[in-house]
Amino acid sequence: MSSIKPASPPVPRELCAVVMAAGQGTRMRSDLVKVLHPLGGPPMVGHVLELCRRLGVKRTLVVIGHQAERVRDALATYPVEFIIQTEQRGTAHAVLQTETALQGFQGDLLVINGDVPLMTDALAETLLRTHREVRAQATLITTKLDDPTGYGRVLRDRRGVFKRIVEEVEATAPQRRVKEINAGIYCFSAPQLFAALHKVHPSAVKGELYLPEVLPILMKARGRIATVLADDPREVLGINTRAELAEAYGILRLRIVKRLMEGGVTCLDPATTHVSALSRVGRDSVLYPQVQIEGYTEIGEGCTVHAGCRIRDSRLGNRVTVLDGCVILESEIADEAAIGPYAHLRPESRIRRKVKVGNFVEIKKSVIGEGSKVPHLTYVGDAIVGERVNIGAGTITCNYDGFAKHQTVIEDEVFIGSNASLVAPVRIGCGAMVAAGSTITQDVAPDALAFGRAQQVNKEGRAAVIRRARTKP
Ligand code: UD1
Ligand code: CA
């Protein structure tokens, strides 16, 4: 990828990273700071931090400013340090804020814009390798774009030797026609970088301190600058607008779907399969069109997820079937269970092995024991349901009295007739039966039959009388 030949074998050096994430991202026109916009699950900047983690970076410093507390909270699970940039005076100024924290660090510093989330490990490794092989003081990734609008352009001399980067707003018309752009991903020798950062002058048009300005400064001090040309510009797409966010998501989605298929998952319509970057799907599972798998979801082997399902932060065992139109949130479904069509599993639902949850059933914060069936039109909330239980159509656990939630316990092998209301707190003992249409307000002993409905009265001939009275002669 690099045009520069190696001078000698690479020198292993310590590696730290600085990720710039202090800007507001005005072009997003959002109340949410740009780097926190979700991209296939994690926030945009999370992808950069994951990359740093995979590269084995010793310390990762994230420069934050706009909505600093929100960014800090959102990134709390990443092993990073936060550095505050109170005023956003440009990318050089952002990196300068890390100087104190990196005092005495003699190694290499990977510096990445927080809005360039699609770089692959291979490209990052090429950057680091090139930097070390040519003993550069700075190495930057560039790429060629048919439409370079918005990016800093790479200026080279007639022999093709790197000269400097010119930002679009400062560029002349001929400079704007240059197709090679700065990706916003760099590797620097730390001590030389910080020395150079102090010499950067505010830009003519915007008055900002631009990070790429250190490059000519380093060259003047006889430092070597290397460039790595990314063959695939999609890897270095910078996100400034909603349109670019959508474009990045499209690229990421395709990568994920490709990885799934390589891992033995059938995606019947890859163009409409959405799986978050943090989710996993086991081999021989089949995803029908319009499936959306979000957050940290794990789907086992041999599962089938039919069209129009959304599954978030859930765990499915093996050979689970989810029929069309289900919403499954923060729940667990064990092996060989079948869900749907049109079922809604709300958070903390635990569906055990071989359970059937059928049409238009809503389950919330409940356990449904092995082999039990909840086949139609039912609400089960705050309940513990034992094994081999049958819950008839239209059964409702009345778990809320307007003030507090109460629990329903249905022990093993209970049969609940259709259209029963179980007014919690209530317990139905093992093997008991509840007659259809019952309103159950008291516990039912094991093996008992509970009737909780008004007695039926049949009036002989009465219907005929009414009909006659209403029909005009
Ligand atoms: C930057 C580069 C440009 C390059 C492009 C690649 C500069 C001056 N320009 O332009 O050459 O082609 O990225 O995508 O570096 N940030 C801070 N503090 C600041 C300013 C910015 O932390 O004071 C952060 C932003 O949050 C963002 C990143 O730095 O994550 C880049 O800033 P942005 O304003 O998007 O730079 P570009 O105009 O895209
Ligand atoms: Ca940008």
Short mmCIF file of N, CA and C in Angstrom, two decimals, residues 274-407:
data_model
loop_
_atom_site.label_atom_id
_atom_site.label_comp_id
_atom_site.label_asym_id
_atom_site.label_seq_id
_atom_site.Cartn_x
_atom_site.Cartn_y
_atom_site.Cartn_z
N HIS A 274 -30.66 -7.13 9.30
CA HIS A 274 -29.98 -6.16 10.15
C HIS A 274 -29.53 -6.84 11.44
N VAL A 275 -28.24 -6.94 11.61
CA VAL A 275 -27.72 -7.58 12.83
C VAL A 275 -26.68 -6.64 13.42
N SER A 276 -26.79 -6.34 14.70
CA SER A 276 -25.85 -5.38 15.29
C SER A 276 -24.45 -5.96 15.32
N ALA A 277 -23.49 -5.05 15.38
CA ALA A 277 -22.08 -5.45 15.38
C ALA A 277 -21.75 -6.29 16.61
N LEU A 278 -22.56 -6.21 17.65
CA LEU A 278 -22.25 -6.89 18.91
C LEU A 278 -23.01 -8.21 19.06
N SER A 279 -23.83 -8.56 18.08
CA SER A 279 -24.65 -9.77 18.21
C SER A 279 -23.99 -10.95 17.51
N ARG A 280 -24.44 -12.15 17.91
CA ARG A 280 -23.91 -13.36 17.26
C ARG A 280 -25.05 -14.28 16.86
N VAL A 281 -24.85 -14.97 15.75
CA VAL A 281 -25.85 -15.93 15.28
C VAL A 281 -25.11 -17.22 14.94
N GLY A 282 -25.61 -18.34 15.45
CA GLY A 282 -24.93 -19.61 15.27
C GLY A 282 -25.18 -20.23 13.90
N ARG A 283 -24.38 -21.25 13.56
CA ARG A 283 -24.45 -21.84 12.22
C ARG A 283 -25.77 -22.56 12.01
N ASP A 284 -26.15 -22.64 10.75
CA ASP A 284 -27.40 -23.27 10.35
C ASP A 284 -28.64 -22.57 10.89
N SER A 285 -28.47 -21.38 11.40
CA SER A 285 -29.66 -20.59 11.70
C SER A 285 -30.08 -19.88 10.42
N VAL A 286 -31.38 -19.60 10.34
CA VAL A 286 -31.91 -18.98 9.12
C VAL A 286 -32.60 -17.67 9.50
N LEU A 287 -32.22 -16.62 8.83
CA LEU A 287 -32.85 -15.32 9.06
C LEU A 287 -33.67 -14.96 7.84
N TYR A 288 -34.95 -14.81 8.02
CA TYR A 288 -35.85 -14.43 6.93
C TYR A 288 -35.73 -12.93 6.66
N PRO A 289 -36.41 -12.44 5.64
CA PRO A 289 -36.30 -11.00 5.32
C PRO A 289 -36.75 -10.10 6.48
N GLN A 290 -36.20 -8.92 6.52
CA GLN A 290 -36.65 -7.87 7.46
C GLN A 290 -36.46 -8.25 8.91
N VAL A 291 -35.41 -8.99 9.20
CA VAL A 291 -35.14 -9.34 10.60
C VAL A 291 -34.16 -8.31 11.15
N GLN A 292 -34.42 -7.89 12.39
CA GLN A 292 -33.57 -6.89 13.02
C GLN A 292 -33.08 -7.42 14.36
N ILE A 293 -31.78 -7.63 14.48
CA ILE A 293 -31.22 -8.18 15.71
C ILE A 293 -30.32 -7.12 16.31
N GLU A 294 -30.68 -6.66 17.50
CA GLU A 294 -30.05 -5.46 18.05
C GLU A 294 -29.28 -5.76 19.33
N GLY A 295 -28.43 -4.79 19.69
CA GLY A 295 -27.73 -4.83 20.97
C GLY A 295 -26.83 -6.04 21.08
N TYR A 296 -26.75 -6.58 22.30
CA TYR A 296 -25.96 -7.80 22.54
C TYR A 296 -26.92 -8.97 22.49
N THR A 297 -27.16 -9.52 21.33
CA THR A 297 -28.06 -10.66 21.21
C THR A 297 -27.26 -11.87 20.78
N GLU A 298 -27.58 -13.00 21.38
CA GLU A 298 -26.92 -14.24 20.96
C GLU A 298 -27.97 -15.22 20.51
N ILE A 299 -27.83 -15.69 19.31
CA ILE A 299 -28.76 -16.68 18.76
C ILE A 299 -27.95 -17.95 18.50
N GLY A 300 -28.46 -19.07 18.99
CA GLY A 300 -27.71 -20.32 18.89
C GLY A 300 -27.75 -20.91 17.49
N GLU A 301 -27.53 -22.21 17.43
CA GLU A 301 -27.45 -22.90 16.14
C GLU A 301 -28.81 -23.44 15.73
N GLY A 302 -29.03 -23.49 14.44
CA GLY A 302 -30.24 -24.12 13.92
C GLY A 302 -31.53 -23.39 14.27
N CYS A 303 -31.44 -22.12 14.58
CA CYS A 303 -32.65 -21.34 14.88
C CYS A 303 -33.24 -20.79 13.59
N THR A 304 -34.53 -20.49 13.63
CA THR A 304 -35.16 -19.83 12.49
C THR A 304 -35.86 -18.58 12.99
N VAL A 305 -35.54 -17.47 12.40
CA VAL A 305 -36.22 -16.22 12.75
C VAL A 305 -36.94 -15.73 11.51
N HIS A 306 -38.26 -15.75 11.57
CA HIS A 306 -39.06 -15.41 10.40
C HIS A 306 -39.16 -13.90 10.22
N ALA A 307 -39.87 -13.53 9.17
CA ALA A 307 -39.87 -12.14 8.71
C ALA A 307 -40.41 -11.16 9.76
N GLY A 308 -39.82 -9.98 9.76
CA GLY A 308 -40.36 -8.88 10.53
C GLY A 308 -40.18 -8.98 12.04
N CYS A 309 -39.17 -9.71 12.49
CA CYS A 309 -38.95 -9.81 13.95
C CYS A 309 -37.88 -8.83 14.39
N ARG A 310 -38.05 -8.32 15.61
CA ARG A 310 -37.01 -7.48 16.21
C ARG A 310 -36.59 -8.14 17.53
N ILE A 311 -35.32 -8.42 17.66
CA ILE A 311 -34.82 -9.09 18.86
C ILE A 311 -33.69 -8.24 19.43
N ARG A 312 -33.83 -7.81 20.67
CA ARG A 312 -32.81 -6.93 21.25
C ARG A 312 -32.29 -7.49 22.57
N ASP A 313 -30.99 -7.48 22.73
CA ASP A 313 -30.35 -7.86 24.00
C ASP A 313 -30.92 -9.14 24.57
N SER A 314 -31.03 -10.17 23.75
CA SER A 314 -31.65 -11.42 24.20
C SER A 314 -30.76 -12.60 23.88
N ARG A 315 -31.08 -13.72 24.51
CA ARG A 315 -30.31 -14.94 24.25
C ARG A 315 -31.24 -16.06 23.82
N LEU A 316 -31.01 -16.60 22.65
CA LEU A 316 -31.80 -17.72 22.16
C LEU A 316 -30.89 -18.94 22.12
N GLY A 317 -31.41 -20.07 22.60
CA GLY A 317 -30.63 -21.30 22.56
C GLY A 317 -30.56 -21.86 21.15
N ASN A 318 -30.55 -23.19 21.05
CA ASN A 318 -30.46 -23.83 19.74
C ASN A 318 -31.84 -24.26 19.27
N ARG A 319 -32.01 -24.28 17.96
CA ARG A 319 -33.25 -24.77 17.32
C ARG A 319 -34.50 -24.06 17.85
N VAL A 320 -34.37 -22.80 18.12
CA VAL A 320 -35.53 -21.99 18.52
C VAL A 320 -36.21 -21.48 17.24
N THR A 321 -37.53 -21.47 17.23
CA THR A 321 -38.25 -20.91 16.09
C THR A 321 -38.96 -19.64 16.53
N VAL A 322 -38.75 -18.59 15.80
CA VAL A 322 -39.48 -17.36 16.07
C VAL A 322 -40.28 -17.05 14.80
N LEU A 323 -41.58 -17.14 14.91
CA LEU A 323 -42.42 -16.89 13.74
C LEU A 323 -42.58 -15.39 13.51
N ASP A 324 -43.23 -15.06 12.46
CA ASP A 324 -43.26 -13.68 11.95
C ASP A 324 -43.74 -12.64 12.97
N GLY A 325 -43.15 -11.47 12.87
CA GLY A 325 -43.67 -10.29 13.56
C GLY A 325 -43.50 -10.25 15.07
N CYS A 326 -42.48 -10.90 15.60
CA CYS A 326 -42.30 -10.88 17.07
C CYS A 326 -41.36 -9.76 17.49
N VAL A 327 -41.58 -9.26 18.72
CA VAL A 327 -40.66 -8.32 19.35
C VAL A 327 -40.16 -9.00 20.62
N ILE A 328 -38.86 -9.15 20.73
CA ILE A 328 -38.28 -9.88 21.87
C ILE A 328 -37.20 -9.00 22.48
N LEU A 329 -37.40 -8.60 23.72
CA LEU A 329 -36.49 -7.65 24.36
C LEU A 329 -35.93 -8.22 25.65
N GLU A 330 -34.64 -8.15 25.80
CA GLU A 330 -33.95 -8.53 27.06
C GLU A 330 -34.51 -9.80 27.65
N SER A 331 -34.63 -10.83 26.84
CA SER A 331 -35.23 -12.08 27.30
C SER A 331 -34.35 -13.26 26.94
N GLU A 332 -34.69 -14.41 27.54
CA GLU A 332 -33.97 -15.64 27.24
C GLU A 332 -34.94 -16.69 26.75
N ILE A 333 -34.56 -17.38 25.70
CA ILE A 333 -35.41 -18.43 25.14
C ILE A 333 -34.54 -19.67 25.00
N ALA A 334 -34.95 -20.75 25.67
CA ALA A 334 -34.12 -21.96 25.66
C ALA A 334 -34.37 -22.80 24.42
N ASP A 335 -33.60 -23.87 24.29
CA ASP A 335 -33.61 -24.73 23.10
C ASP A 335 -35.03 -25.18 22.72
N GLU A 336 -35.24 -25.21 21.45
CA GLU A 336 -36.45 -25.80 20.86
C GLU A 336 -37.76 -25.13 21.26
N ALA A 337 -37.69 -23.96 21.80
CA ALA A 337 -38.93 -23.23 22.07
C ALA A 337 -39.43 -22.62 20.75
N ALA A 338 -40.73 -22.32 20.72
CA ALA A 338 -41.31 -21.68 19.53
C ALA A 338 -42.09 -20.46 19.97
N ILE A 339 -41.85 -19.37 19.28
CA ILE A 339 -42.45 -18.09 19.67
C ILE A 339 -43.20 -17.52 18.46
N GLY A 340 -44.36 -16.94 18.73
CA GLY A 340 -45.06 -16.21 17.68
C GLY A 340 -46.01 -17.07 16.87
N PRO A 341 -46.62 -16.54 15.82
CA PRO A 341 -46.36 -15.21 15.27
C PRO A 341 -46.93 -14.09 16.17
N TYR A 342 -46.39 -12.92 16.01
CA TYR A 342 -46.86 -11.70 16.68
C TYR A 342 -46.88 -11.83 18.19
N ALA A 343 -45.80 -12.31 18.75
CA ALA A 343 -45.68 -12.35 20.21
C ALA A 343 -44.75 -11.22 20.65
N HIS A 344 -44.95 -10.78 21.88
CA HIS A 344 -44.14 -9.70 22.43
C HIS A 344 -43.54 -10.19 23.75
N LEU A 345 -42.25 -10.41 23.75
CA LEU A 345 -41.59 -10.80 25.00
C LEU A 345 -40.91 -9.56 25.54
N ARG A 346 -41.43 -9.06 26.64
CA ARG A 346 -40.85 -7.87 27.23
C ARG A 346 -39.72 -8.26 28.18
N PRO A 347 -38.95 -7.27 28.66
CA PRO A 347 -37.74 -7.62 29.42
C PRO A 347 -37.97 -8.62 30.55
N GLU A 348 -36.93 -9.41 30.76
CA GLU A 348 -36.86 -10.40 31.83
C GLU A 348 -37.85 -11.54 31.66
N SER A 349 -38.14 -11.90 30.45
CA SER A 349 -38.93 -13.10 30.21
C SER A 349 -37.96 -14.26 30.02
N ARG A 350 -38.21 -15.35 30.71
CA ARG A 350 -37.36 -16.53 30.57
C ARG A 350 -38.23 -17.68 30.07
N ILE A 351 -38.00 -18.04 28.86
CA ILE A 351 -38.79 -19.08 28.21
C ILE A 351 -37.93 -20.34 28.21
N ARG A 352 -38.36 -21.37 28.92
CA ARG A 352 -37.54 -22.58 29.03
C ARG A 352 -37.72 -23.50 27.82
N ARG A 353 -37.07 -24.64 27.88
CA ARG A 353 -37.01 -25.56 26.72
C ARG A 353 -38.41 -25.98 26.27
N LYS A 354 -38.55 -26.12 24.97
CA LYS A 354 -39.75 -26.67 24.34
C LYS A 354 -41.05 -25.97 24.71
N VAL A 355 -40.96 -24.74 25.12
CA VAL A 355 -42.16 -23.96 25.42
C VAL A 355 -42.74 -23.47 24.10
N LYS A 356 -44.07 -23.31 24.09
CA LYS A 356 -44.70 -22.67 22.93
C LYS A 356 -45.39 -21.40 23.39
N VAL A 357 -44.99 -20.31 22.83
CA VAL A 357 -45.65 -19.01 23.07
C VAL A 357 -46.24 -18.61 21.74
N GLY A 358 -47.56 -18.54 21.67
CA GLY A 358 -48.17 -18.40 20.34
C GLY A 358 -48.61 -17.01 19.96
N ASN A 359 -49.65 -16.99 19.14
CA ASN A 359 -50.15 -15.75 18.52
C ASN A 359 -50.55 -14.68 19.53
N PHE A 360 -50.16 -13.48 19.31
CA PHE A 360 -50.62 -12.32 20.09
C PHE A 360 -50.53 -12.57 21.59
N VAL A 361 -49.41 -13.08 22.00
CA VAL A 361 -49.18 -13.30 23.43
C VAL A 361 -48.14 -12.29 23.90
N GLU A 362 -48.40 -11.69 25.06
CA GLU A 362 -47.43 -10.77 25.65
C GLU A 362 -46.94 -11.38 26.95
N ILE A 363 -45.63 -11.39 27.10
CA ILE A 363 -45.05 -11.93 28.34
C ILE A 363 -44.10 -10.90 28.90
N LYS A 364 -44.20 -10.67 30.19
CA LYS A 364 -43.31 -9.69 30.83
C LYS A 364 -42.77 -10.25 32.14
N LYS A 365 -41.49 -10.17 32.34
CA LYS A 365 -40.84 -10.50 33.61
C LYS A 365 -41.42 -11.78 34.20
N SER A 366 -41.39 -12.84 33.42
CA SER A 366 -42.00 -14.09 33.85
C SER A 366 -41.13 -15.26 33.42
N VAL A 367 -41.30 -16.36 34.14
CA VAL A 367 -40.64 -17.60 33.73
C VAL A 367 -41.72 -18.52 33.22
N ILE A 368 -41.50 -19.13 32.06
CA ILE A 368 -42.44 -20.13 31.55
C ILE A 368 -41.66 -21.45 31.53
N GLY A 369 -42.09 -22.39 32.36
CA GLY A 369 -41.33 -23.63 32.56
C GLY A 369 -41.37 -24.56 31.37
N GLU A 370 -40.43 -25.50 31.40
CA GLU A 370 -40.21 -26.42 30.28
C GLU A 370 -41.50 -27.09 29.80
N GLY A 371 -41.68 -27.09 28.52
CA GLY A 371 -42.79 -27.81 27.90
C GLY A 371 -44.15 -27.16 28.07
N SER A 372 -44.21 -25.99 28.66
CA SER A 372 -45.51 -25.34 28.86
C SER A 372 -45.96 -24.65 27.57
N LYS A 373 -47.30 -24.40 27.50
CA LYS A 373 -47.84 -23.80 26.29
C LYS A 373 -48.69 -22.58 26.65
N VAL A 374 -48.43 -21.50 25.95
CA VAL A 374 -49.23 -20.28 26.08
C VAL A 374 -49.60 -19.91 24.65
N PRO A 375 -50.55 -20.62 24.06
CA PRO A 375 -50.64 -20.53 22.60
C PRO A 375 -51.33 -19.31 22.01
N HIS A 376 -52.29 -18.70 22.74
CA HIS A 376 -53.03 -17.63 22.04
C HIS A 376 -53.47 -16.48 22.96
N LEU A 377 -53.32 -15.24 22.49
CA LEU A 377 -54.03 -14.09 23.03
C LEU A 377 -53.97 -13.96 24.55
N THR A 378 -52.79 -14.00 25.09
CA THR A 378 -52.65 -14.06 26.54
C THR A 378 -51.67 -13.01 27.03
N TYR A 379 -51.90 -12.51 28.27
CA TYR A 379 -50.90 -11.67 28.92
C TYR A 379 -50.41 -12.37 30.18
N VAL A 380 -49.12 -12.61 30.23
CA VAL A 380 -48.51 -13.19 31.42
C VAL A 380 -47.47 -12.19 31.93
N GLY A 381 -47.75 -11.60 33.10
CA GLY A 381 -46.81 -10.62 33.65
C GLY A 381 -46.49 -10.95 35.09
N ASP A 382 -45.23 -10.79 35.49
CA ASP A 382 -44.79 -11.04 36.87
C ASP A 382 -45.23 -12.42 37.33
N ALA A 383 -45.05 -13.42 36.50
CA ALA A 383 -45.54 -14.75 36.84
C ALA A 383 -44.42 -15.78 36.81
N ILE A 384 -44.63 -16.82 37.62
CA ILE A 384 -43.77 -17.99 37.52
C ILE A 384 -44.66 -19.13 37.10
N VAL A 385 -44.39 -19.66 35.93
CA VAL A 385 -45.21 -20.73 35.38
C VAL A 385 -44.35 -21.99 35.38
N GLY A 386 -44.89 -23.07 35.94
CA GLY A 386 -44.13 -24.32 36.05
C GLY A 386 -44.02 -25.05 34.72
N GLU A 387 -43.76 -26.37 34.82
CA GLU A 387 -43.55 -27.19 33.62
C GLU A 387 -44.86 -27.82 33.18
N ARG A 388 -44.95 -28.07 31.88
CA ARG A 388 -46.11 -28.75 31.26
C ARG A 388 -47.45 -28.10 31.63
N VAL A 389 -47.44 -26.83 31.75
CA VAL A 389 -48.67 -26.07 32.05
C VAL A 389 -49.34 -25.71 30.72
N ASN A 390 -50.67 -25.70 30.70
CA ASN A 390 -51.36 -25.23 29.51
C ASN A 390 -52.19 -24.01 29.88
N ILE A 391 -51.95 -22.92 29.21
CA ILE A 391 -52.68 -21.68 29.51
C ILE A 391 -53.60 -21.40 28.33
N GLY A 392 -54.89 -21.41 28.59
CA GLY A 392 -55.88 -21.28 27.51
C GLY A 392 -55.89 -19.89 26.90
N ALA A 393 -56.53 -19.83 25.75
CA ALA A 393 -56.60 -18.58 25.00
C ALA A 393 -57.23 -17.47 25.84
N GLY A 394 -56.69 -16.29 25.74
CA GLY A 394 -57.29 -15.13 26.39
C GLY A 394 -57.06 -15.04 27.89
N THR A 395 -56.18 -15.83 28.41
CA THR A 395 -55.89 -15.77 29.85
C THR A 395 -55.10 -14.50 30.18
N ILE A 396 -55.47 -13.87 31.28
CA ILE A 396 -54.78 -12.65 31.70
C ILE A 396 -54.32 -12.79 33.14
N THR A 397 -53.05 -12.50 33.39
CA THR A 397 -52.62 -12.34 34.78
C THR A 397 -52.87 -10.87 35.12
N CYS A 398 -53.74 -10.65 36.11
CA CYS A 398 -54.04 -9.27 36.51
C CYS A 398 -53.00 -8.90 37.55
N ASN A 399 -51.88 -8.40 37.08
CA ASN A 399 -50.71 -8.24 37.96
C ASN A 399 -50.63 -6.87 38.60
N TYR A 400 -51.49 -5.95 38.20
CA TYR A 400 -51.36 -4.56 38.65
C TYR A 400 -52.67 -4.09 39.23
N ASP A 401 -52.63 -3.59 40.45
CA ASP A 401 -53.86 -3.12 41.08
C ASP A 401 -53.98 -1.61 41.03
N GLY A 402 -53.20 -1.00 40.21
CA GLY A 402 -53.23 0.46 40.10
C GLY A 402 -52.18 1.13 40.96
N PHE A 403 -51.59 0.33 41.87
CA PHE A 403 -50.55 0.89 42.75
C PHE A 403 -49.27 0.07 42.68
N ALA A 404 -49.43 -1.26 42.74
CA ALA A 404 -48.23 -2.10 42.78
C ALA A 404 -48.44 -3.33 41.90
N LYS A 405 -47.29 -3.97 41.57
CA LYS A 405 -47.33 -5.20 40.78
C LYS A 405 -47.34 -6.40 41.72
N HIS A 406 -48.09 -7.43 41.37
CA HIS A 406 -48.16 -8.63 42.21
C HIS A 406 -47.86 -9.87 41.39
N GLN A 407 -47.44 -10.92 42.10
CA GLN A 407 -46.99 -12.11 41.40
C GLN A 407 -48.06 -13.19 41.28
#
